[in-house]
Short mmCIF file of C-alpha atoms in Angstrom, two decimals:
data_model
loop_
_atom_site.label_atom_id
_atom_site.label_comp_id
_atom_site.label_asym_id
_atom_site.label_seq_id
_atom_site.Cartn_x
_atom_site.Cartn_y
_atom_site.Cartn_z
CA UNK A 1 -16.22 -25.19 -9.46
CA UNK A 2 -14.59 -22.01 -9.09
CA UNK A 3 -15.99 -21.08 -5.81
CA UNK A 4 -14.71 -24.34 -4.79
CA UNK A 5 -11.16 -23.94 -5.72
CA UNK A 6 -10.89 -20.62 -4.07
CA UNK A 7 -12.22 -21.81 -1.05
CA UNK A 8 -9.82 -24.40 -0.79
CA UNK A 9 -6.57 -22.45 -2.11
CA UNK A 10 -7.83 -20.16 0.64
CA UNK A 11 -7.60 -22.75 3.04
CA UNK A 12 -4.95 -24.83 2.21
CA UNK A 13 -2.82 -21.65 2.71
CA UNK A 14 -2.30 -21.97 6.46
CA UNK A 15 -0.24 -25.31 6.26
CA UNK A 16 1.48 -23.69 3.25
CA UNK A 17 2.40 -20.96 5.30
CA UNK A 18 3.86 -23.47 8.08
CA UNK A 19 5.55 -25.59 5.01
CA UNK A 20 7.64 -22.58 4.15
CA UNK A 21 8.97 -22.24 7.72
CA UNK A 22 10.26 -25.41 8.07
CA UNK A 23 11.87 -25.21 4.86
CA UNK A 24 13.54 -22.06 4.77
CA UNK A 25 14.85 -18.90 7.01
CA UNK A 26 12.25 -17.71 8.71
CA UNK A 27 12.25 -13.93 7.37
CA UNK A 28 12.57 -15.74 3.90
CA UNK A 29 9.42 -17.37 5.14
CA UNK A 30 7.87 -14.50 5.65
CA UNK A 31 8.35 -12.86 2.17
CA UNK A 32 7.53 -15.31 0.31
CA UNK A 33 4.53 -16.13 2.60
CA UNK A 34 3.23 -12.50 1.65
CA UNK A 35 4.34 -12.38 -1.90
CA UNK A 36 2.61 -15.66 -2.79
CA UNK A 37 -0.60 -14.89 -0.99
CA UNK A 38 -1.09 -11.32 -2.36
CA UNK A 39 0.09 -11.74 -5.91
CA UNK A 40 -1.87 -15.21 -6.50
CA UNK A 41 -4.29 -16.25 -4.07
CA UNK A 42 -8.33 -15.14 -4.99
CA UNK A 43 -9.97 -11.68 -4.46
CA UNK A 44 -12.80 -14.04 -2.32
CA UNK A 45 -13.28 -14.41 1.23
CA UNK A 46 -15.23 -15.98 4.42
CA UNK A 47 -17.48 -14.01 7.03
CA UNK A 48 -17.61 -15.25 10.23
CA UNK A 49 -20.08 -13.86 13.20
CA UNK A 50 -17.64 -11.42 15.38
CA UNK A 51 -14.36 -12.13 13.93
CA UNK A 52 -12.79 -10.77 10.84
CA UNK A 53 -13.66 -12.11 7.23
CA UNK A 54 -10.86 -14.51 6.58
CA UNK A 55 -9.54 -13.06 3.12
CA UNK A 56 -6.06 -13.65 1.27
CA UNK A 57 -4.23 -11.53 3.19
CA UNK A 58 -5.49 -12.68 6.71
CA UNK A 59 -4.64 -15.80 6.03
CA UNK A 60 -1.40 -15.14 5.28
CA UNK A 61 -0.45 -13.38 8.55
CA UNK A 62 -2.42 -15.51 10.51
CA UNK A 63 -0.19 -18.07 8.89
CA UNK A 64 3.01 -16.53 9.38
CA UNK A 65 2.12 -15.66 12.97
CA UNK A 66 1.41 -19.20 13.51
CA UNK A 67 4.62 -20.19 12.31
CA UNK A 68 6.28 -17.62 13.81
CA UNK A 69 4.84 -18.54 17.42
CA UNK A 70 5.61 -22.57 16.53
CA UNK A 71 9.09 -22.01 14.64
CA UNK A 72 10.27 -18.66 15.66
CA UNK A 73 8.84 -17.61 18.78
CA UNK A 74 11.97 -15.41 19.97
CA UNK A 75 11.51 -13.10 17.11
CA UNK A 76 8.29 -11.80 18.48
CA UNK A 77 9.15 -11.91 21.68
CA UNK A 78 12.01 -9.31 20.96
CA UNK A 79 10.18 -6.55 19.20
CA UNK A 80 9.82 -4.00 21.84
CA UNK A 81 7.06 -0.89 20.62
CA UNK A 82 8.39 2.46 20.16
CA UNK A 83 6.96 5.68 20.45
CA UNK A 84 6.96 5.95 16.40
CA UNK A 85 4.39 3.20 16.88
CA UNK A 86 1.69 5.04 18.54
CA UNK A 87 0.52 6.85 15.54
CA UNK A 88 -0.42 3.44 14.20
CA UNK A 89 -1.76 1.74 16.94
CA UNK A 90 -4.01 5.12 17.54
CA UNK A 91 -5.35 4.32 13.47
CA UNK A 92 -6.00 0.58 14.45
CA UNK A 93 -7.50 1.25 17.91
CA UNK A 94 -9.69 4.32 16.62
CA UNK A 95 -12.72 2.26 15.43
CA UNK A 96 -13.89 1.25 18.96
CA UNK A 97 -14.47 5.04 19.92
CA UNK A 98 -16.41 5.83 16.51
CA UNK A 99 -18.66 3.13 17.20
CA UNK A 100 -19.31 4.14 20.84
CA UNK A 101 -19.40 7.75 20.39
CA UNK A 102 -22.05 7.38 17.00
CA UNK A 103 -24.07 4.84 19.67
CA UNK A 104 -23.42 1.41 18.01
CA UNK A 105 -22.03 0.05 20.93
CA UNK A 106 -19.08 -1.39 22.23
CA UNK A 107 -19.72 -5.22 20.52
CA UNK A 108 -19.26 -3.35 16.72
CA UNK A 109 -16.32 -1.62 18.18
CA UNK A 110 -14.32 -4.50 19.02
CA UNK A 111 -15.64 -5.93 15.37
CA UNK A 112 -14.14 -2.81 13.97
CA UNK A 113 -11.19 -2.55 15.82
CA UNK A 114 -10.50 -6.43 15.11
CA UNK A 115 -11.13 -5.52 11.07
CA UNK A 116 -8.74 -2.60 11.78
CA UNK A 117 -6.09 -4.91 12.73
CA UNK A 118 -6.05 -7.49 10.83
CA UNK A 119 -6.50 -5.38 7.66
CA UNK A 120 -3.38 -3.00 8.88
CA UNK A 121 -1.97 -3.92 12.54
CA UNK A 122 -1.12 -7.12 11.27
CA UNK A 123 0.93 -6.49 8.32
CA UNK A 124 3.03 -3.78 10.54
CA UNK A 125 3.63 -5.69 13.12
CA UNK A 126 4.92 -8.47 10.94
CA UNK A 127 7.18 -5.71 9.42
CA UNK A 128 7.77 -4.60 12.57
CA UNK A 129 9.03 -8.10 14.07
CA UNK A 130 10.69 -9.26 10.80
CA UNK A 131 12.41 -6.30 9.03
CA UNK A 132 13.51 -3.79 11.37
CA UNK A 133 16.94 -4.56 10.33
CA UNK A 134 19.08 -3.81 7.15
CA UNK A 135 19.57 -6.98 6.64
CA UNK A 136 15.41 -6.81 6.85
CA UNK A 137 15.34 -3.35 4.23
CA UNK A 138 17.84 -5.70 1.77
CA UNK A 139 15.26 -8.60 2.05
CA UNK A 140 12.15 -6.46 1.46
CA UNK A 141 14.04 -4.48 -1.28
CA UNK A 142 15.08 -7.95 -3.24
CA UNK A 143 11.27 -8.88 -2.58
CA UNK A 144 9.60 -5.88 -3.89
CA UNK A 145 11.78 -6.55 -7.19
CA UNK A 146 10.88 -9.99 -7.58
CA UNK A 147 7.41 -9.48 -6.83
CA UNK A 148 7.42 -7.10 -10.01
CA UNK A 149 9.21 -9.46 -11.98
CA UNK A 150 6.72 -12.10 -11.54
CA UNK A 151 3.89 -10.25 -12.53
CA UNK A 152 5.60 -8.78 -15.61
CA UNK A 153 4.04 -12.26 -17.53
CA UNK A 154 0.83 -11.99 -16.49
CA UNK A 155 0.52 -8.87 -16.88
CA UNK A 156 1.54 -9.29 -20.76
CA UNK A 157 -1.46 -11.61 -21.20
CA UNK A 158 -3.59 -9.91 -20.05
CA UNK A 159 -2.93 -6.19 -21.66
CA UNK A 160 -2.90 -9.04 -24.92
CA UNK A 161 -5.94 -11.16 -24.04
CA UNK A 162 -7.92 -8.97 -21.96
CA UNK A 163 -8.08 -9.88 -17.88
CA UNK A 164 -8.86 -13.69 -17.45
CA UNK A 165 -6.41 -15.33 -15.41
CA UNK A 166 -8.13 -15.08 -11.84
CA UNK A 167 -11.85 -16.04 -14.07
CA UNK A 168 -10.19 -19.00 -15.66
CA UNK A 169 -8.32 -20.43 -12.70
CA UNK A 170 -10.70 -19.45 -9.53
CA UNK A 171 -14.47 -19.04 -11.63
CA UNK A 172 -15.09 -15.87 -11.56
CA UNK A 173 -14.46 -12.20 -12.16
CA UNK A 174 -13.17 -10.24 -9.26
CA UNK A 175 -13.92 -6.70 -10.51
CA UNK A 176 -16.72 -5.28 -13.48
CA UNK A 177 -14.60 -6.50 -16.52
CA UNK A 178 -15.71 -3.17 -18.60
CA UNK A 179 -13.20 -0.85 -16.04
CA UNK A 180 -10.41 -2.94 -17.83
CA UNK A 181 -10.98 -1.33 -21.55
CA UNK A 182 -8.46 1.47 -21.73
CA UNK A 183 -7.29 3.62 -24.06
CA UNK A 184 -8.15 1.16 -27.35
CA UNK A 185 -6.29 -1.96 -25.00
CA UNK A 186 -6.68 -3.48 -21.75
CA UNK A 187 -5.44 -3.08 -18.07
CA UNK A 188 -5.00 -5.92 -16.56
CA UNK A 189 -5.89 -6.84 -13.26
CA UNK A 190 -4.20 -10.84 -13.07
CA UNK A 191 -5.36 -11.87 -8.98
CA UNK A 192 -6.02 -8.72 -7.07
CA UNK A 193 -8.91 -6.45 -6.80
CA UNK A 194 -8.72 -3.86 -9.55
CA UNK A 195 -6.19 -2.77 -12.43
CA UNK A 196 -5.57 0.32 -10.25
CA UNK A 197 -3.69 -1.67 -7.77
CA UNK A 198 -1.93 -3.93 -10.09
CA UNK A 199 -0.90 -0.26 -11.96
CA UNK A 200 0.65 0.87 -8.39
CA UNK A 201 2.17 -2.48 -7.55
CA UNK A 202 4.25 -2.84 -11.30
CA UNK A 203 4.81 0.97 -10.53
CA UNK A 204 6.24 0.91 -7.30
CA UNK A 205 8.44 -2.14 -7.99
CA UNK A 206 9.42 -0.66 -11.42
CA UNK A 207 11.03 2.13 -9.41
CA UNK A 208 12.52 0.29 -7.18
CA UNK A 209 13.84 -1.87 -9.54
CA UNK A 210 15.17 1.13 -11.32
CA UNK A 211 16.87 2.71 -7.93
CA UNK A 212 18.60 -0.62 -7.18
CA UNK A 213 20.14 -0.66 -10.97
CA UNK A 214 21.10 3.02 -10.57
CA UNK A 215 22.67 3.14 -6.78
CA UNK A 216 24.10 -0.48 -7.81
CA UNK A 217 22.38 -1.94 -4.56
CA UNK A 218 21.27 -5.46 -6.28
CA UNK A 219 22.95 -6.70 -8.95
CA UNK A 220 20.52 -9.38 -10.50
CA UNK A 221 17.76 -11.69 -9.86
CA UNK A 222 18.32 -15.38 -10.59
CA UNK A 223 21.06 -14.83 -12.83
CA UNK A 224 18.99 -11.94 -14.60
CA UNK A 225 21.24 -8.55 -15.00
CA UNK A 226 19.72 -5.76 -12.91
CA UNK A 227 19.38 -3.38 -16.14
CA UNK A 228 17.26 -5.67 -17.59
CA UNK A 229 14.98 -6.79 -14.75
CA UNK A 230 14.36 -2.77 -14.65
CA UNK A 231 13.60 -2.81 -18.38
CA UNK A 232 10.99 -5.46 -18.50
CA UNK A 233 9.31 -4.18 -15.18
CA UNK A 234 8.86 -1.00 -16.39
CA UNK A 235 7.79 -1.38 -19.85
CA UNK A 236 4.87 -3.47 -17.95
CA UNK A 237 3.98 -1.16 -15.10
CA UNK A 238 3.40 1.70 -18.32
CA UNK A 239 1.54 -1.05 -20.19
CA UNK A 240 -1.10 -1.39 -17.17
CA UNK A 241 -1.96 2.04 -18.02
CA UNK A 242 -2.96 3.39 -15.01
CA UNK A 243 -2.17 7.47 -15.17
CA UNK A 244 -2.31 8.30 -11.62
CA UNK A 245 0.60 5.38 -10.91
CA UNK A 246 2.54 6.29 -13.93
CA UNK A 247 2.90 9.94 -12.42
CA UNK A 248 3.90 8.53 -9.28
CA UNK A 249 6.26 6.53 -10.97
CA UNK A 250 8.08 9.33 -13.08
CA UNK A 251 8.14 11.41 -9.55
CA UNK A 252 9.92 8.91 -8.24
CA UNK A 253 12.64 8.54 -10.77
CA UNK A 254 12.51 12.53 -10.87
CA UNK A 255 14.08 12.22 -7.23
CA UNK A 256 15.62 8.95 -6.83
CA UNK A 257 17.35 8.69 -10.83
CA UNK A 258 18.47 12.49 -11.06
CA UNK A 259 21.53 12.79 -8.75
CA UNK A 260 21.06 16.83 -7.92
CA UNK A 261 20.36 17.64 -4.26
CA UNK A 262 18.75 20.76 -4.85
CA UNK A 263 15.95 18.07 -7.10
CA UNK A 264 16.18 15.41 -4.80
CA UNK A 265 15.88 16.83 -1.38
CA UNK A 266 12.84 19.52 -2.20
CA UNK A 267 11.08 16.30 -3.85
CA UNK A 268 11.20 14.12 -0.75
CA UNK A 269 10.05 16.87 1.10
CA UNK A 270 7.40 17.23 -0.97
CA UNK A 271 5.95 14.22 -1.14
CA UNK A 272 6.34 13.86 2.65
CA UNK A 273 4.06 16.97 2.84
CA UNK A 274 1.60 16.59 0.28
CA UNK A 275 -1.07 14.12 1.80
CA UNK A 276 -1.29 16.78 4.86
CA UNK A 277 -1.49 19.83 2.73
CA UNK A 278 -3.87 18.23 0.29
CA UNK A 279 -6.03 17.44 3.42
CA UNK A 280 -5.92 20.82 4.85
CA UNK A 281 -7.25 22.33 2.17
CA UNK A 282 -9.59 19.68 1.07
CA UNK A 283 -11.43 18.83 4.45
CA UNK A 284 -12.51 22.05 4.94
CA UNK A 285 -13.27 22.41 1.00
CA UNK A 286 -10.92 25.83 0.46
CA UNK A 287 -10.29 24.73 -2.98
CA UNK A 288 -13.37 23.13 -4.04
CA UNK A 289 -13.74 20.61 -7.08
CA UNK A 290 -14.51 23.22 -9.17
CA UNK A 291 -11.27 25.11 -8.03
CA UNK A 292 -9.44 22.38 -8.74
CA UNK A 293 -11.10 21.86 -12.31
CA UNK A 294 -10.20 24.80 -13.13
CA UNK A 295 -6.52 24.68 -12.64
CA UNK A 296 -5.78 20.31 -13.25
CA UNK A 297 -8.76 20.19 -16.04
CA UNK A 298 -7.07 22.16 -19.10
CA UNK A 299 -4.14 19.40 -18.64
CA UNK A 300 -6.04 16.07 -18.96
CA UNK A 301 -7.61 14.22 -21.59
CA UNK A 302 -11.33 14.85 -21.73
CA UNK A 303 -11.82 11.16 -20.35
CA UNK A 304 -9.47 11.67 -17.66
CA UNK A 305 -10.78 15.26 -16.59
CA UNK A 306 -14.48 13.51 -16.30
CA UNK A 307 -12.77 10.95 -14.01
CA UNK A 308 -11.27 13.64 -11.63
CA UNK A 309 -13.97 15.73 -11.91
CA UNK A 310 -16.75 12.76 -10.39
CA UNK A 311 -13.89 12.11 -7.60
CA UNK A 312 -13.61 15.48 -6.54
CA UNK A 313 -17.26 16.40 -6.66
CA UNK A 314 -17.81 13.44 -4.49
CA UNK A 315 -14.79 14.65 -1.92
CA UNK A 316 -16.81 17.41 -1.86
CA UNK A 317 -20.19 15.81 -0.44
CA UNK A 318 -18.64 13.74 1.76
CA UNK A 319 -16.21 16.06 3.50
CA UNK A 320 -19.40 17.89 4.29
CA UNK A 321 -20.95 14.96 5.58
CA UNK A 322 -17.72 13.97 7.41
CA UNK A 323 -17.21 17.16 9.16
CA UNK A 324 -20.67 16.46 10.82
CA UNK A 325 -18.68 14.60 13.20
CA UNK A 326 -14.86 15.87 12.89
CA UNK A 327 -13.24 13.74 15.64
CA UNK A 328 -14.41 10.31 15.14
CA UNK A 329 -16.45 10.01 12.23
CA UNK A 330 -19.74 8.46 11.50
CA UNK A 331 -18.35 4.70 12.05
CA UNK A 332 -19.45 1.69 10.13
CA UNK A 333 -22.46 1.12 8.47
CA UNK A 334 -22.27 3.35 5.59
CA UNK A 335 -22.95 5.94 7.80
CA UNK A 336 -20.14 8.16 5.99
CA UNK A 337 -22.00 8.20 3.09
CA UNK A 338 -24.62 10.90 1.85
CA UNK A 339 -28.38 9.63 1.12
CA UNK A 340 -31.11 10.98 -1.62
CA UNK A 341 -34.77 11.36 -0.40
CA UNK A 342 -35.59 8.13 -1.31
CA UNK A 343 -32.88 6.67 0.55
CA UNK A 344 -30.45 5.48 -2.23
CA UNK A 345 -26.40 6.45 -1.35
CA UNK A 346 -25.89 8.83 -4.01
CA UNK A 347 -21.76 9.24 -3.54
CA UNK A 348 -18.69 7.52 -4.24
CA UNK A 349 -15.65 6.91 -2.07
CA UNK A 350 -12.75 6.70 -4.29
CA UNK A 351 -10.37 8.11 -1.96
CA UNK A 352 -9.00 6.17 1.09
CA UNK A 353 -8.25 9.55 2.53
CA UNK A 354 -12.06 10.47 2.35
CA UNK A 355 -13.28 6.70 3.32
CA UNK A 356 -11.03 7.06 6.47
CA UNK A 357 -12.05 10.86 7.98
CA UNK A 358 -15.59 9.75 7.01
CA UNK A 359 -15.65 6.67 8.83
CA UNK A 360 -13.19 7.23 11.55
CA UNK A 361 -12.41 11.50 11.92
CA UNK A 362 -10.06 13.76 12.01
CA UNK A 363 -8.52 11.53 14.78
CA UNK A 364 -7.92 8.64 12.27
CA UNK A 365 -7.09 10.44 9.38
CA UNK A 366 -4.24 11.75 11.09
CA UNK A 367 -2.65 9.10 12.93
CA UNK A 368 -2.98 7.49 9.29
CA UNK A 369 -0.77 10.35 7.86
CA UNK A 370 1.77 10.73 10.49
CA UNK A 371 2.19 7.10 10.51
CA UNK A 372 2.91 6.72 7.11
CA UNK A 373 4.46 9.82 6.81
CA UNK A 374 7.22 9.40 9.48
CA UNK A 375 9.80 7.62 7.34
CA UNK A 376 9.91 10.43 5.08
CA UNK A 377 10.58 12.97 8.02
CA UNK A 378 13.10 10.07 9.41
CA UNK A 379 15.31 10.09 6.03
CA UNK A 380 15.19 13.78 5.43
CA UNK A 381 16.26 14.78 9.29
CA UNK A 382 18.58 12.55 9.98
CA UNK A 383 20.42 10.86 6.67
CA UNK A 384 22.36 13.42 4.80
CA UNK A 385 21.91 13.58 0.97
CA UNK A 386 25.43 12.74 0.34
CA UNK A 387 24.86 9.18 1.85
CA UNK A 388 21.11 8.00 0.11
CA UNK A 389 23.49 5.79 -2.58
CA UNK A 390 26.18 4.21 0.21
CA UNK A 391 26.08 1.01 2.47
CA UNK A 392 22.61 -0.12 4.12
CA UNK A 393 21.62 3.47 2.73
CA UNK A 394 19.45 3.11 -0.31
CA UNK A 395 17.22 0.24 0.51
CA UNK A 396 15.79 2.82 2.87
CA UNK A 397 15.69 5.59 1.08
CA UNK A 398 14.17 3.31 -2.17
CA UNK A 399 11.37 2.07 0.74
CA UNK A 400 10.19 5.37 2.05
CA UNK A 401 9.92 6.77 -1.85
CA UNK A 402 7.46 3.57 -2.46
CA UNK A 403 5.76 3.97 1.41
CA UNK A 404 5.79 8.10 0.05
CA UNK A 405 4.18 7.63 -3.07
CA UNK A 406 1.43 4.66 -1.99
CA UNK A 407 0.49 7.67 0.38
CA UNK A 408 -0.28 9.61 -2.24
CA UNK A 409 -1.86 7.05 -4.08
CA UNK A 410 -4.25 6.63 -1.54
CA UNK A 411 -5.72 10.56 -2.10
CA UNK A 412 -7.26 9.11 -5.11
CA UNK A 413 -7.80 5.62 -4.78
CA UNK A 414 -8.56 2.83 -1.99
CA UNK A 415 -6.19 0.49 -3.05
CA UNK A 416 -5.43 -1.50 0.42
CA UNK A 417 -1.91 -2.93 -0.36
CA UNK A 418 -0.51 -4.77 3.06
CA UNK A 419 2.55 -5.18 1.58
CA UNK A 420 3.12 -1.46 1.44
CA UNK A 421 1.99 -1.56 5.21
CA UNK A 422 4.48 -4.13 6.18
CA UNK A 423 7.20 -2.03 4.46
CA UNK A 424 6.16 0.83 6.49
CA UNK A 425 6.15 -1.67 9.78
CA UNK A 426 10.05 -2.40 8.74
CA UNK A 427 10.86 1.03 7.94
CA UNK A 428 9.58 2.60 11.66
CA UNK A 429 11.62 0.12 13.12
CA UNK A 430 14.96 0.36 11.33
CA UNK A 431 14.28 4.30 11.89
CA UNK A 432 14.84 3.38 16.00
CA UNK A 433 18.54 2.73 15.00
CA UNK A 434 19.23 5.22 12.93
CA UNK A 435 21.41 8.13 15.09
CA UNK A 436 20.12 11.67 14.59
CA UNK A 437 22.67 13.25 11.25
CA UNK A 438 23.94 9.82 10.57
CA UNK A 439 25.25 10.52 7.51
CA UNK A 440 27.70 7.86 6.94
CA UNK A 441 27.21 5.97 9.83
CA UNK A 442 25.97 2.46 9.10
CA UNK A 443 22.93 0.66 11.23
CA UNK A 444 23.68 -2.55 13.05
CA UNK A 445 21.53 -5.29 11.30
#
C-alpha cells in the first residue's frame, strides 16, 4: 500500500505542477512547485531504459518546465547564457567524456550526461529563467524562510517520536532507521533522504531567517513576527542535531549577525576559498587523515572523532584511486571505488567532493567549485561592505552565505539539495546586473 501511494503522489505531481500555474504568478508557481515537491513528496523513484529515473525532484522541474513552456513560454525564451554559466554547463556536460575516455561508450555518456542534468542543469536553469531578478532574490529569500518554517512541526515529532512520518504516510523507511539515534534522542529525517540533509536544510533557513530579522529585510510570515519565525526555526535546526550543519550555521551568523567588517569580510572570503584549498591539499593527500586526526581529533567527542576519522581514511583511498585518472575520472559504474581481493568495494563515499573527482576528474570537480563558488567572488568584488544590509542588497548577500556554506557541506557529505542549486542558478544571473563596485547602486528587477 505504501509503494502504491508513492507511486501515485509521484505521478499525480505533474498536473499539480500545471494546477499551480494557472492559479497563481508564475514565479510563485515555481516556488511553491519546488518547495512542495522536495519537502513532502517520497524518497522513491522510477527507472526507465535510457532516460533518467523519474524521482521527486525530476518531476517537479519537468513539471514546471511544462508549465512554463504551456503558461509562460516568454520567460524561457528570454534567458540569454552568460559566460558565468560555462562553469556549470562544463559540470553537467562532463559525464559524456568520462564515459568515452574510460571506454563505456558514447550510449552511457548521453545516460550520464542526461542524469547530470536533470539532477543539476535543471534546477539552475529554472533559477536561471525564474530568479535572476531582485524581485527573484526577495521571492527565493521569503521561500527559503517558509520552507524552514514548515518543517519546524515535523521536525518536533519526530526528534519526540522518533522518524515515522514518510513510513506511516508512503510505507516505508527511506534511510536505515538506527542512523537516527543521536546523542540519547533522535534526528529526524520527516520526507527526504537522511537526517543530514534535513540538519542542513533547518540550518540554512534558520540563518536566513535570522539575517532577514537582523538586516530588517522581511518583516513576517503570515502574520508571524520575523523574531519569532527565527526563534522557532532555529531552536529546530539545533534540535536535528546534526554537528557539521550546526557549525555551518554559527559561521554564518559569525559573519552575517556581527556587524564588524574586519569579521565579516575575512569570513566571506573564507568560505569562498575553503572548498578549493581543502581540495588542494586533500587530492594530492599533503595532509593525510592521520594529519588531520591529529590536529581536529583532540576537539571532538570520541563518537564524533571515529566519524571523521572513517571519512577521512576513506578520502584517502579514493583520492588515490581517483588520481589514476586525474582529468576525467573513472565514470559510472562504481568504477571510483576501491575493490578487496575478493572483489567486495571496501570504501565509502561520504563526500560529494570525493564522489565527483572520482567519478568525473579534476575537470568536474572544478567546474563544480568555480560554479558554486562564483557568487561569493561576485559579492566580495563588486558590493562594498557598507551596502550588504541596504535595498535589494541582503537577499543576495543572505543567498551566497547559504550557496557558501552548502559548498562546504558538501566536503563531508552528499547531500544533493536542488533547491540550493536553483539558488545558485538565480544568484549567477542577478550577478550579470550587478555593475563592478556597486556599492549603493540598486539592480533593475
Amino acid at each position: 500500500m505504501g509503494n502504491f501511494v508513492a507511486q501515485a503522489v509521484l505521478f499525480s505531481w505533474l498536473p499539480v505542477v500545471l494546477a499551480m500555474f494557472l492559479a497563481m504568478p508564475a514565479r510563485r508557481a515555481v516556488v511553491w512547485s519546488i518547495l512542495i515537491g522536495w519537502l513532502f513528496l517520497p524518497m522513491s523513484g522510477f527507472s526507465f531504459p535510457a532516460v533518467p529515473d523519474y524521482t521527486k525532484m525530476s518531476a517537479t522541474c519537468f513539471g514546471i518546465l511544462l508549465g512554463a513552456a504551456l503558461f509562460d513560454p516568454n520567460t524561457l525564451l528570454r534567458l540569454k547564457p552568460r559566460l558565468a554559466d560555462l562553469p556549470f554547463v562544463v559540470f553537467c556536460l562532463v559525464p559524456m567524456a568520462s564515459s568515452v575516455i574510460n571506454g563505456l561508450g558514447a550510449y552511457d555518456g548521453l545516460s550520464a550526461t542526461l542524469d547530470q542534468v536533470v539532477t543539476w542543469g535543471l534546477p539552475y536553469l529554472i533559477g536561471r529563467a525564474y530568479f535572476s531578478s531582485v524581485e527573484g532574490l526577495k521571492e527565493l529569500s521569503r521561500g527559503l524562510v517558509i520552507g524552514g518554517l514548515i518543517y519546524v512541526a515535523f521536525c518536533l515529532y519526530e526528534v519526540r517520536m522518533s522518524p515515522q512520518l514518510h513510513l506511516k504516510l508512503y510505507g516505508f523507511m527511506q534511510h536505515e532507521f538506527y542512523q537516527s539515534a543521536r546523542s540519547g534522542g533522535w534526528r529526524p529525517m520527516v520526507f527526504m533522504q537522511h537526517g543530514l540533509m534535513v540538519g542542513i536544510w533547518m540550518c540554512m533557513s534558520a540563518l536566513m531567517a535570522l539575517w532577514m530579522w537582523r538586516s530588517g529585510s522581511l518583516k513576517g510570515v503570515w502574520s508571524i513576527p520575523m523574531g519569532w519565525i527565527a526563534a522557532a526555526i532555529t531552536v529546530t535546526a539545533v534540535l536535528c542535531k546534526s554537528f557539521g550543519a550546526l557549525v555551518l550555521l554559527g559561521l554564518g551568523c559569525v559573519m552575517l549577525l556581527v556587524r564588524q567588517k574586519w569579521v565579516a569580510v575575512p569570513l566571506m572570503v573564507f568560505l569562498t576559498l575553503l572548498p578549493a584549498g581543502y581540495y588542494a591539499v586533500r587530492y594530492p593527500r599533503v595532509f593525510t587523515a592521520d594529519t588531520l586526526m591529529s590536529l581536529a581529533g583532540p576537539m571532538l567527542s570520541e563518537e564524533r572523532a571515529g566519524s571523521l576519522n572513517t571519512r577521512l581514511q576513506n578520502e584517502d583511498i579514493l583520492s588515490a584511486r581517483a588520481s589514476l585518472q586525474p582529468l576525467f575520472g573513472w565514470g559510472g559504474w562504481g568504477r571510483n571505488r576501491v575493490l578487496n581481493e575478493e572483489g567486495r568495494d571496501i570504501t565509502i563515499t561520504d563526500g560529494l567532493w570525493i564522489i565527483i573527482v572520482g567519478v568525473n576528474g579534476l575537470v568536474g570537480l572544478a567546474a563544480f567549485t568555480i560554479a558554486f563558488s562564483y557568487p561569493g567572488w561576485v559579492l566580495i568584488r563588486r558590493i562594498d561592505y557598507e551596502s550588504w544590509s541596504l535595498d535589494w542588497v541582503p537577499y543576495y548577500v543572505g543567498l551566497t552565505t547559504v550557496v557558501l556554506l552548502y559548498q562546504v557541506d558538501c566536503i563531508l557529505n552528499a547531500m544533493v539539495n536542488p533547491v540550493f542549486t536553483l539558488v545558485l542558478g538565480s544568484l549567477v544571473g542577478v550577478a550579470g546586473l550587478i555593475p563592478r563596485a556597486s556599492g549603493r547602486r540598486v539592480v533593475r528587477s
